[in-house]
Coordinates of N, CA and C in Angstrom, one line a residue:
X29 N -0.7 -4.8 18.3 CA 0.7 -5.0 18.5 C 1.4 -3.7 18.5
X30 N 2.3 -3.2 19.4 CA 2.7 -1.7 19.8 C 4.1 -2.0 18.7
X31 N 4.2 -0.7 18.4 CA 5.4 -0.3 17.2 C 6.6 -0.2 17.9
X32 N 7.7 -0.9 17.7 CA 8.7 0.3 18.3 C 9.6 0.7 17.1
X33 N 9.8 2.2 17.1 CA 10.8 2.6 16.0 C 12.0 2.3 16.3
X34 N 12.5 2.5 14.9 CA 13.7 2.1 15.2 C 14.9 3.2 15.7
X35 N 16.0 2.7 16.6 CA 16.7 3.6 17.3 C 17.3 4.5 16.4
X36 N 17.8 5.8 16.8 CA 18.6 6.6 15.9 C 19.4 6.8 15.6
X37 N 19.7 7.2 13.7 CA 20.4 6.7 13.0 C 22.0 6.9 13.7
X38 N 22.0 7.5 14.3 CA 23.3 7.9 14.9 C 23.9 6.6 15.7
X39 N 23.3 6.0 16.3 CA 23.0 5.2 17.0 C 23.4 3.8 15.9
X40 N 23.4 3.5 15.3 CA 23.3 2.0 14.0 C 24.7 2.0 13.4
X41 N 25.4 1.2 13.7 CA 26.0 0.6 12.8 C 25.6 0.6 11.1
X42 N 26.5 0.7 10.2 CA 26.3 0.4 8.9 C 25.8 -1.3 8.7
X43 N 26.5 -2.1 9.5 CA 25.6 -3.6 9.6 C 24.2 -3.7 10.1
X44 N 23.8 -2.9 11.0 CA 22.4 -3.0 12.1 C 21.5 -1.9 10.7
X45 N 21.7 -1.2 10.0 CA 21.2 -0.3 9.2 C 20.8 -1.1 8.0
X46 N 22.0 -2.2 7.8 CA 21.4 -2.9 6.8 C 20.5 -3.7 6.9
X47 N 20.8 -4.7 8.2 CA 19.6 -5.3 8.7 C 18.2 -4.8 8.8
X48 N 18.1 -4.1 8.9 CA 17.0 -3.3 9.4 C 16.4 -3.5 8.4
X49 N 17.1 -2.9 6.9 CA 16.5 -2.7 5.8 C 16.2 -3.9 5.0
X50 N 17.0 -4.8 5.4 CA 16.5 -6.0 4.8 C 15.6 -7.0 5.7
X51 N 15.0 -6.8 6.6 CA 13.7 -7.2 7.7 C 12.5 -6.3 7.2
X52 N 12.8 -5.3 6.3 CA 11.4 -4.5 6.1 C 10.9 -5.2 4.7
X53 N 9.6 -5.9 5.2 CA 8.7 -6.6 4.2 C 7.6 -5.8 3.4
X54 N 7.8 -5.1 2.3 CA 7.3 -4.7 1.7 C 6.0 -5.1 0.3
X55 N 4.9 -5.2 0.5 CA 4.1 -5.9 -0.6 C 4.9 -5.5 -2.0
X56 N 4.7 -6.5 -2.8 CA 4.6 -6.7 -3.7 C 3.8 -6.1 -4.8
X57 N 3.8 -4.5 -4.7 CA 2.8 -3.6 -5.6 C 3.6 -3.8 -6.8
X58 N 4.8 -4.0 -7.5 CA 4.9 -4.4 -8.8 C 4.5 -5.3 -9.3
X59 N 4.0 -6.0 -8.9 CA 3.6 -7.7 -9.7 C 2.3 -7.6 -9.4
X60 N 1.6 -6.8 -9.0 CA -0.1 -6.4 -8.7 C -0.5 -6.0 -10.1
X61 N -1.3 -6.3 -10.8 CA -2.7 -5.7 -11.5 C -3.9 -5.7 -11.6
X62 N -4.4 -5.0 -10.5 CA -5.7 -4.9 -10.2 C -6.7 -4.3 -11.5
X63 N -7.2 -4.8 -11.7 CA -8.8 -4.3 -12.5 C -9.5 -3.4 -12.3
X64 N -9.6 -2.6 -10.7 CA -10.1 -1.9 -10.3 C -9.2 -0.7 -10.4
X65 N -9.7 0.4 -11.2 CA -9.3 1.6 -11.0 C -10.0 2.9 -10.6
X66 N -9.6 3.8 -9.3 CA -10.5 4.5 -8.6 C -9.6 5.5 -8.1
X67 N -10.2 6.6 -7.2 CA -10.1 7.4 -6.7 C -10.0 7.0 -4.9
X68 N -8.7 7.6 -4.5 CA -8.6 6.9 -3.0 C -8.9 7.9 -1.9
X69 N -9.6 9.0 -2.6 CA -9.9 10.5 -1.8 C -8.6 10.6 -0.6
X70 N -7.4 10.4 -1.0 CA -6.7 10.8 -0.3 C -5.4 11.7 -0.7
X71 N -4.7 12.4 0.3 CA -3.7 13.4 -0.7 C -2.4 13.5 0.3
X72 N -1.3 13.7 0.3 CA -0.2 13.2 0.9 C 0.2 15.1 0.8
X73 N 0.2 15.4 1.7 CA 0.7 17.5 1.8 C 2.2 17.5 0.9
X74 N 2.2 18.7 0.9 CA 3.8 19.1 0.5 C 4.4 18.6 2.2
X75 N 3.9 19.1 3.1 CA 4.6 18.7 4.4 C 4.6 17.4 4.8
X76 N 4.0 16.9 4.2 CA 4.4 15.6 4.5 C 3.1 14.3 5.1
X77 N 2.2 15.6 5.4 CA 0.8 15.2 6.0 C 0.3 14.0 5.5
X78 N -0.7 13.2 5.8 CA -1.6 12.1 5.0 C -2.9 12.8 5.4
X79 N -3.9 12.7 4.6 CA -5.3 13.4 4.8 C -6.3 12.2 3.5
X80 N -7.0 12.2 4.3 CA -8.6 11.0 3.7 C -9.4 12.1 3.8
X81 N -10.4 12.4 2.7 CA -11.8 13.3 2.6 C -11.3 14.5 3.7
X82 N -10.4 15.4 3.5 CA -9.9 16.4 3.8 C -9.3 16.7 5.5
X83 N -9.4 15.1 5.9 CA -8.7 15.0 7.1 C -7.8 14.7 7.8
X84 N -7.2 15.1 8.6 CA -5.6 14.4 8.7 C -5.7 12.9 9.3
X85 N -4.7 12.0 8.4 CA -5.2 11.0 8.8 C -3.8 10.9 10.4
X86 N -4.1 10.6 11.5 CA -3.1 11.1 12.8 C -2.6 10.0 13.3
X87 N -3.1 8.7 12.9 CA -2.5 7.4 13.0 C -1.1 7.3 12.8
X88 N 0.2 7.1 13.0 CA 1.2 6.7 12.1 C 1.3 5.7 11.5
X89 N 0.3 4.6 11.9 CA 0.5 3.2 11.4 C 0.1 2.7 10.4
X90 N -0.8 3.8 10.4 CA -2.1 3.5 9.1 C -1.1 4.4 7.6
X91 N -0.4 5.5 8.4 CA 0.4 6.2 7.1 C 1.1 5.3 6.7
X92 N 2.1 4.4 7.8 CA 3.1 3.5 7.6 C 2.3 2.5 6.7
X93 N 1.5 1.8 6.8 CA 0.8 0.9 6.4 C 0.4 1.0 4.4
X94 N 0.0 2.5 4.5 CA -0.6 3.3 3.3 C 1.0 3.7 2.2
X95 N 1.8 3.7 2.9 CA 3.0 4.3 2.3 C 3.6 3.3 1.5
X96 N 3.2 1.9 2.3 CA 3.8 0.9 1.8 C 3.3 0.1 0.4
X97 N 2.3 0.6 0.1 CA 0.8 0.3 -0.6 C 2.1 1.4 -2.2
X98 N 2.6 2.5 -1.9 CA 2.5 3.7 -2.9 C 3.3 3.0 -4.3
X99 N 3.2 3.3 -5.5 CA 4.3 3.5 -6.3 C 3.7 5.1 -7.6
X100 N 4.5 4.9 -8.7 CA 4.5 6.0 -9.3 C 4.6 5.7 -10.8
X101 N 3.8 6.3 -11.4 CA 4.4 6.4 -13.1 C 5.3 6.5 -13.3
X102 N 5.9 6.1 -14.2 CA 7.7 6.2 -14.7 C 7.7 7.7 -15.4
X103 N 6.5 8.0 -15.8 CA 7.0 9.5 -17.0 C 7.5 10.6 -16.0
X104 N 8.5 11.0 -17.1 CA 9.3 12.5 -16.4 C 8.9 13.8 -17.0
X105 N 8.9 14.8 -16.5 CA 9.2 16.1 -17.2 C 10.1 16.7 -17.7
X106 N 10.1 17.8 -18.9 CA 11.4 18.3 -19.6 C 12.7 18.6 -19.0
X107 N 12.9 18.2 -17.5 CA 13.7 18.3 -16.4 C 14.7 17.0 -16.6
X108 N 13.9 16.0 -16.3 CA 14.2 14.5 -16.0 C 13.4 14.0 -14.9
X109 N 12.8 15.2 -14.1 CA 12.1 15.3 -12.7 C 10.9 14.1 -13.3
X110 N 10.8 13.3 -12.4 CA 9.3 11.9 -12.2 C 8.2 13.1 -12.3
X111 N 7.1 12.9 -13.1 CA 6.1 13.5 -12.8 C 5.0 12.5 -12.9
X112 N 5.0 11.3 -13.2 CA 3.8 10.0 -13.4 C 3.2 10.6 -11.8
X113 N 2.1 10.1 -12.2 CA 0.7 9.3 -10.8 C 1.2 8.6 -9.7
X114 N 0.6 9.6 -8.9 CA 1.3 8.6 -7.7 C -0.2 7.5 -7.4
X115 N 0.0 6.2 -6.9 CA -1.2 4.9 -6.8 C -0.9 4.5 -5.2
X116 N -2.2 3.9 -5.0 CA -2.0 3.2 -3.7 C -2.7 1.9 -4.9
X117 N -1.8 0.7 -4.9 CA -1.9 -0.2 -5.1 C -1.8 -1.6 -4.2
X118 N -3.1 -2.3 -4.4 CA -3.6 -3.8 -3.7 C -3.9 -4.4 -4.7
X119 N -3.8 -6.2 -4.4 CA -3.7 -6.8 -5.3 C -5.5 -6.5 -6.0
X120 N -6.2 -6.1 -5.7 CA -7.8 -5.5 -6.0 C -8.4 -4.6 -6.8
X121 N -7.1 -3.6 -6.4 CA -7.6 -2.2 -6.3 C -6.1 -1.2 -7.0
X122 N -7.0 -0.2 -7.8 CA -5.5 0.7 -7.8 C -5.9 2.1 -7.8
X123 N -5.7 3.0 -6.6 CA -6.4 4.1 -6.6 C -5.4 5.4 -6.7
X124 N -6.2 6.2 -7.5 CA -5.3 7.6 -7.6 C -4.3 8.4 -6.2
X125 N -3.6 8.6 -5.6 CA -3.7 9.8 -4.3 C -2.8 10.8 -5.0
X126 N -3.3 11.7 -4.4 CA -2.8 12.9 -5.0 C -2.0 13.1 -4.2
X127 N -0.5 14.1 -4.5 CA 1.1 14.3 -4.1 C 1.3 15.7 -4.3
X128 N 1.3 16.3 -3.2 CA 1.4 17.6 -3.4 C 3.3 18.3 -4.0
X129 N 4.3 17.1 -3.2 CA 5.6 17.6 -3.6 C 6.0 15.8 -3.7
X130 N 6.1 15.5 -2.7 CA 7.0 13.5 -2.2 C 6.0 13.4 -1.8
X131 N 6.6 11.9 -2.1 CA 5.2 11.0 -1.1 C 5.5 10.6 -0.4
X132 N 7.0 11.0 0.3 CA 7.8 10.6 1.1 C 8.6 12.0 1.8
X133 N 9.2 12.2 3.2 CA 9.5 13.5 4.0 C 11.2 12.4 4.5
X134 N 12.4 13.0 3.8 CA 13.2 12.6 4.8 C 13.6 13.4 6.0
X135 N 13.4 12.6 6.9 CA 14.0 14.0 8.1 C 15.1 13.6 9.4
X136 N 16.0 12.6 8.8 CA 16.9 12.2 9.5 C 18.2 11.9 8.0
X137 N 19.5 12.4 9.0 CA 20.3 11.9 8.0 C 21.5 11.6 8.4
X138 N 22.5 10.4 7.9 CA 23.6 10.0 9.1 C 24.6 9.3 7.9
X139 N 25.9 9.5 8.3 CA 27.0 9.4 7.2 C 26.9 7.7 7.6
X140 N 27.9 6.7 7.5 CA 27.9 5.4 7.8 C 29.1 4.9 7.0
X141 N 30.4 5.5 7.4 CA 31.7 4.4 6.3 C 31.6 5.8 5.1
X142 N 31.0 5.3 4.1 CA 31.1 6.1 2.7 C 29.4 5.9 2.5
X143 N 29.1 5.5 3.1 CA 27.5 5.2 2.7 C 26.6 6.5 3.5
X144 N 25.4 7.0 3.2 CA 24.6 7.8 3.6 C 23.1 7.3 3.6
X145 N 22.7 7.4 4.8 CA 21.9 6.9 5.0 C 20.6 7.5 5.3
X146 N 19.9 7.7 5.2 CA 18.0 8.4 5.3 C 17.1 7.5 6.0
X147 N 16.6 8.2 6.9 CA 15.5 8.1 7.9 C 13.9 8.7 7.4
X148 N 12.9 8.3 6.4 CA 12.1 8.9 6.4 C 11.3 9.1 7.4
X149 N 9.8 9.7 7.5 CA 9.2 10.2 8.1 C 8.2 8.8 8.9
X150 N 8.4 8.1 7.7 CA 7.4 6.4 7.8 C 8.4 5.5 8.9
X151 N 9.4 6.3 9.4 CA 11.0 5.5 10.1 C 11.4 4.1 9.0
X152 N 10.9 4.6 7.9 CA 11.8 3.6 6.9 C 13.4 4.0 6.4
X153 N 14.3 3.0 6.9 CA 15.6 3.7 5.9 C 15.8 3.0 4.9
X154 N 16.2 4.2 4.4 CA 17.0 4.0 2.5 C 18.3 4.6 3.0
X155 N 19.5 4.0 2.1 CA 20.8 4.1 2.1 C 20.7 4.3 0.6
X156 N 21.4 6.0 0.4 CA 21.8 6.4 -0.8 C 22.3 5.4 -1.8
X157 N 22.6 5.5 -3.0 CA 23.4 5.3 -4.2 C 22.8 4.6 -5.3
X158 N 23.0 3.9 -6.3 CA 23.0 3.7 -7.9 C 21.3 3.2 -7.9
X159 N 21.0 2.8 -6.8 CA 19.1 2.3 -7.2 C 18.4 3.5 -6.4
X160 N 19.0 4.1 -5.1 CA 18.4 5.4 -4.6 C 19.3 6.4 -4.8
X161 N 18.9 7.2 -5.6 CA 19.9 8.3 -6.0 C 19.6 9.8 -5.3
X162 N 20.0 10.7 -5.3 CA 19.7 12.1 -5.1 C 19.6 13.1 -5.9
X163 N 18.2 13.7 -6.0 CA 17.9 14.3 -7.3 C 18.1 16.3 -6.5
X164 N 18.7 17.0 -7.0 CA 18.1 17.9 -6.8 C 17.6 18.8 -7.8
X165 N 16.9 19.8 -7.2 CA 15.5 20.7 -7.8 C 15.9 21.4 -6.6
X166 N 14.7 22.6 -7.8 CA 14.0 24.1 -7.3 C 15.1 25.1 -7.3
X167 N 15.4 26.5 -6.9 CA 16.8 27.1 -7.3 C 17.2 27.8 -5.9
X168 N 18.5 28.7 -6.3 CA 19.3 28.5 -5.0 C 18.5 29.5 -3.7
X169 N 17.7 30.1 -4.0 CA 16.7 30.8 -3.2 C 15.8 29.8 -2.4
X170 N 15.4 28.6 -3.5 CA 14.7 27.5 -2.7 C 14.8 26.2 -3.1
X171 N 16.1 25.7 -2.7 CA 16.6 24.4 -2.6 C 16.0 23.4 -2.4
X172 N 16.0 22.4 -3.4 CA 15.2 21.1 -3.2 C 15.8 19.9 -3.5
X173 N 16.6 18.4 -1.7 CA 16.6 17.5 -3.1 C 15.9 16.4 -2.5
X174 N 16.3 15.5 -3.6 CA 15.1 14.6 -3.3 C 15.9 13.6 -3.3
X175 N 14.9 12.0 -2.6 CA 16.0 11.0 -2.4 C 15.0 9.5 -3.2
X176 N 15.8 8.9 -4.0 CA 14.5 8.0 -4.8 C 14.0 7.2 -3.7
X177 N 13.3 6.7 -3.7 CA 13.3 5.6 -2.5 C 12.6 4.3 -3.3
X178 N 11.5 4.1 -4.0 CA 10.9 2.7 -4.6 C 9.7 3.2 -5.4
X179 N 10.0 2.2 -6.4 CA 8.8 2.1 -7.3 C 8.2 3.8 -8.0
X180 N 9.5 4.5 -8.4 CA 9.5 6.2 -8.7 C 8.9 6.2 -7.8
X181 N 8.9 6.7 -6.5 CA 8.6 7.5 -5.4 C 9.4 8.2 -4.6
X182 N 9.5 9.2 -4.4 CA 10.9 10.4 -3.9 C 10.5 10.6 -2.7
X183 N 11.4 10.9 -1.5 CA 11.5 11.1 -0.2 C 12.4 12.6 -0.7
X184 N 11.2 13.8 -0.2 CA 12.1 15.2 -0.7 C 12.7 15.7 1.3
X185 N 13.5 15.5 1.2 CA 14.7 16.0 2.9 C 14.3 17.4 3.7
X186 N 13.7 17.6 4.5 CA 13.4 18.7 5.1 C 14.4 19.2 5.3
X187 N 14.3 20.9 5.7 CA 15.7 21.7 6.1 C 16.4 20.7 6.8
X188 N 15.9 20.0 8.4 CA 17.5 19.9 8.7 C 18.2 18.9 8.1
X189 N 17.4 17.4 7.2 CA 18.2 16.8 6.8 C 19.2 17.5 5.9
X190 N 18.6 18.4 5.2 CA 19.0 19.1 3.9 C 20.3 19.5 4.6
X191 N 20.2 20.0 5.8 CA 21.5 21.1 6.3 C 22.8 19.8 6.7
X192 N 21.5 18.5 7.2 CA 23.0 17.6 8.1 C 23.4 17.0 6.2
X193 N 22.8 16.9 5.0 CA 23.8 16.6 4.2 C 24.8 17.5 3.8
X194 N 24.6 18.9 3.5 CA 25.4 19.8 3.3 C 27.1 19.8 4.5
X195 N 26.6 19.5 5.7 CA 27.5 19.3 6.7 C 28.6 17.9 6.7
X196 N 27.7 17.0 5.8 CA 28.5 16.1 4.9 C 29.2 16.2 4.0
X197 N 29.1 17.2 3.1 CA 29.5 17.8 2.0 C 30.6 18.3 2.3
X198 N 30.4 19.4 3.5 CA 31.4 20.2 3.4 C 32.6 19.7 4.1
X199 N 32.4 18.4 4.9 CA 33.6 18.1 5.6 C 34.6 17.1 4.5
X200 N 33.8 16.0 3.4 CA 34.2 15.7 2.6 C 35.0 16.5 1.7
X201 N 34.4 17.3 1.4 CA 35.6 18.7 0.4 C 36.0 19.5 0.8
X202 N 35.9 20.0 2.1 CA 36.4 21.2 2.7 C 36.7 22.6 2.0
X203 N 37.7 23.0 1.7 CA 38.5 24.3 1.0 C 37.9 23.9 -0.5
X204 N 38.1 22.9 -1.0 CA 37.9 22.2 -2.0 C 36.6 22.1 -3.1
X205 N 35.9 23.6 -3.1 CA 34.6 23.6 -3.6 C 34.8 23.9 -4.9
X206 N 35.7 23.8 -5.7 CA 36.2 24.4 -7.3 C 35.2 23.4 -8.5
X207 N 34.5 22.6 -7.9 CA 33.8 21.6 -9.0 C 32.3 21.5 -8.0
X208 N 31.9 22.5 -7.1 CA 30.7 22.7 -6.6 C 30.8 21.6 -4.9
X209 N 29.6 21.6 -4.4 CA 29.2 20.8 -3.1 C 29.0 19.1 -4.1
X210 N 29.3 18.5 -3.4 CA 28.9 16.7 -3.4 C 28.7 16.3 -2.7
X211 N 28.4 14.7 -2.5 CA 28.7 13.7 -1.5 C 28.6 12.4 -2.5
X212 N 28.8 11.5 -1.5 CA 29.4 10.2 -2.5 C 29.1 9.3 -1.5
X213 N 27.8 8.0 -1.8 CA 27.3 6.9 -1.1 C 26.6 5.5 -2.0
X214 N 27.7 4.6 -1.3 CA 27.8 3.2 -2.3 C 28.4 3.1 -3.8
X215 N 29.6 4.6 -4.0 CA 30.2 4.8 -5.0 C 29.4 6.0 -6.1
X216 N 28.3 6.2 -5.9 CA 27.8 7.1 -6.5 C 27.9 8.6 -6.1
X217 N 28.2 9.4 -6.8 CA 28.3 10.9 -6.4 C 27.5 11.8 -6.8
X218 N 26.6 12.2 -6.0 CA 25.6 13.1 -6.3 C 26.3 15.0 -5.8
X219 N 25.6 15.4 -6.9 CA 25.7 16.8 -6.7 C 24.8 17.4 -5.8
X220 N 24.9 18.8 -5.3 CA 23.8 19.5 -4.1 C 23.6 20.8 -4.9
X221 N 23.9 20.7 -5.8 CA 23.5 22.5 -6.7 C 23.5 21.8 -7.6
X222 N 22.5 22.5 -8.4 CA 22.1 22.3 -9.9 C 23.2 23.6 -10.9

């Protein structure tokens, strides 16, 4: 059955964006406890890559398929930053993959009303706020933020998302930078500097 992605975000309505998101059927990896616990020899790049036994895996559908499978340990570091295991979890099986930064690449980004919306790399969208929040990290030489997306798993924004939220930022506060950069999506306000 051929894929078609979905059109771009620029392109969606705040209604057609929700829909979308509520048509995406996602397994049930919380309510899974598998018995089996293993190694899935697979590792997800800082870039965003998927790789099995050191290979890229070049399918998209199989990443889409594999992404859907992911969640994360709840433990954090002296940060608050998530640092648990990232799993590919089936009702069978629960296997290690190793995460070099996210297990997720956002690389689309589009305002909507008051809402902000994210395009990852899997063309799944998350719409910012109080259950997907915006974390940032790393320092002002090398900027990092991140976007929750499910089950502790973070979608970290490549340059240009990074640049089209800042471009949000700055039209929201303009002159008005005396309490730093923000943005504000489904009532929540996230900061862009640490």
């Amino acid at each position: 059955m051929p894929y078609d992605p979905p059109p771009y975000l620029a392109e969606l309505t705040l209604a057609q964006i929700a829909e979308q998101v509520a048509q995406r059927k996602l397994p049930p990896v919380g309510n899974w406890s598998p018995a089996s616990i293993g190694e899935s020899d697979m590792r997800i790049a800082a870039d965003g890559s998927w790789y099995h036994q050191d290979g890229l895996i070049r399918r998209p559908a199989m990443v889409r398929a594999f992404s859907s499978l992911l969640t994360r340990d709840k433990s954090k570091d002296d940060n608050g930053a998530p640092d648990g295991q990232h799993w590919l979890v089936t009702p069978f099986e629960k296997l290690v993959i190793e995460v070099e930064d996210a297990a997720f690449t956002a690389t689309d980004c589009s305002q909507k009303g008051s809402d902000l919306v994210f395009r990852l790399s899997t063309d799944e969208l998350v719409v910012a706020g109080p259950e997907n929040r915006l974390r940032v990290a790393g320092d002002p030489e090398t900027p990092a933020i991140y976007l929750h997306v499910r089950g502790g798993c973070e979608a970290r924004l490549n340059r240009s998302t990074y640049m089209q939220l800042v471009d949000v930022a700055l039209a929201a506060n303009g002159d008005h930078l005396d309490g730093g950069l923000s943005v504000t999506s489904q009532g929540a306000i996230f900061a862009l500097m640490s």
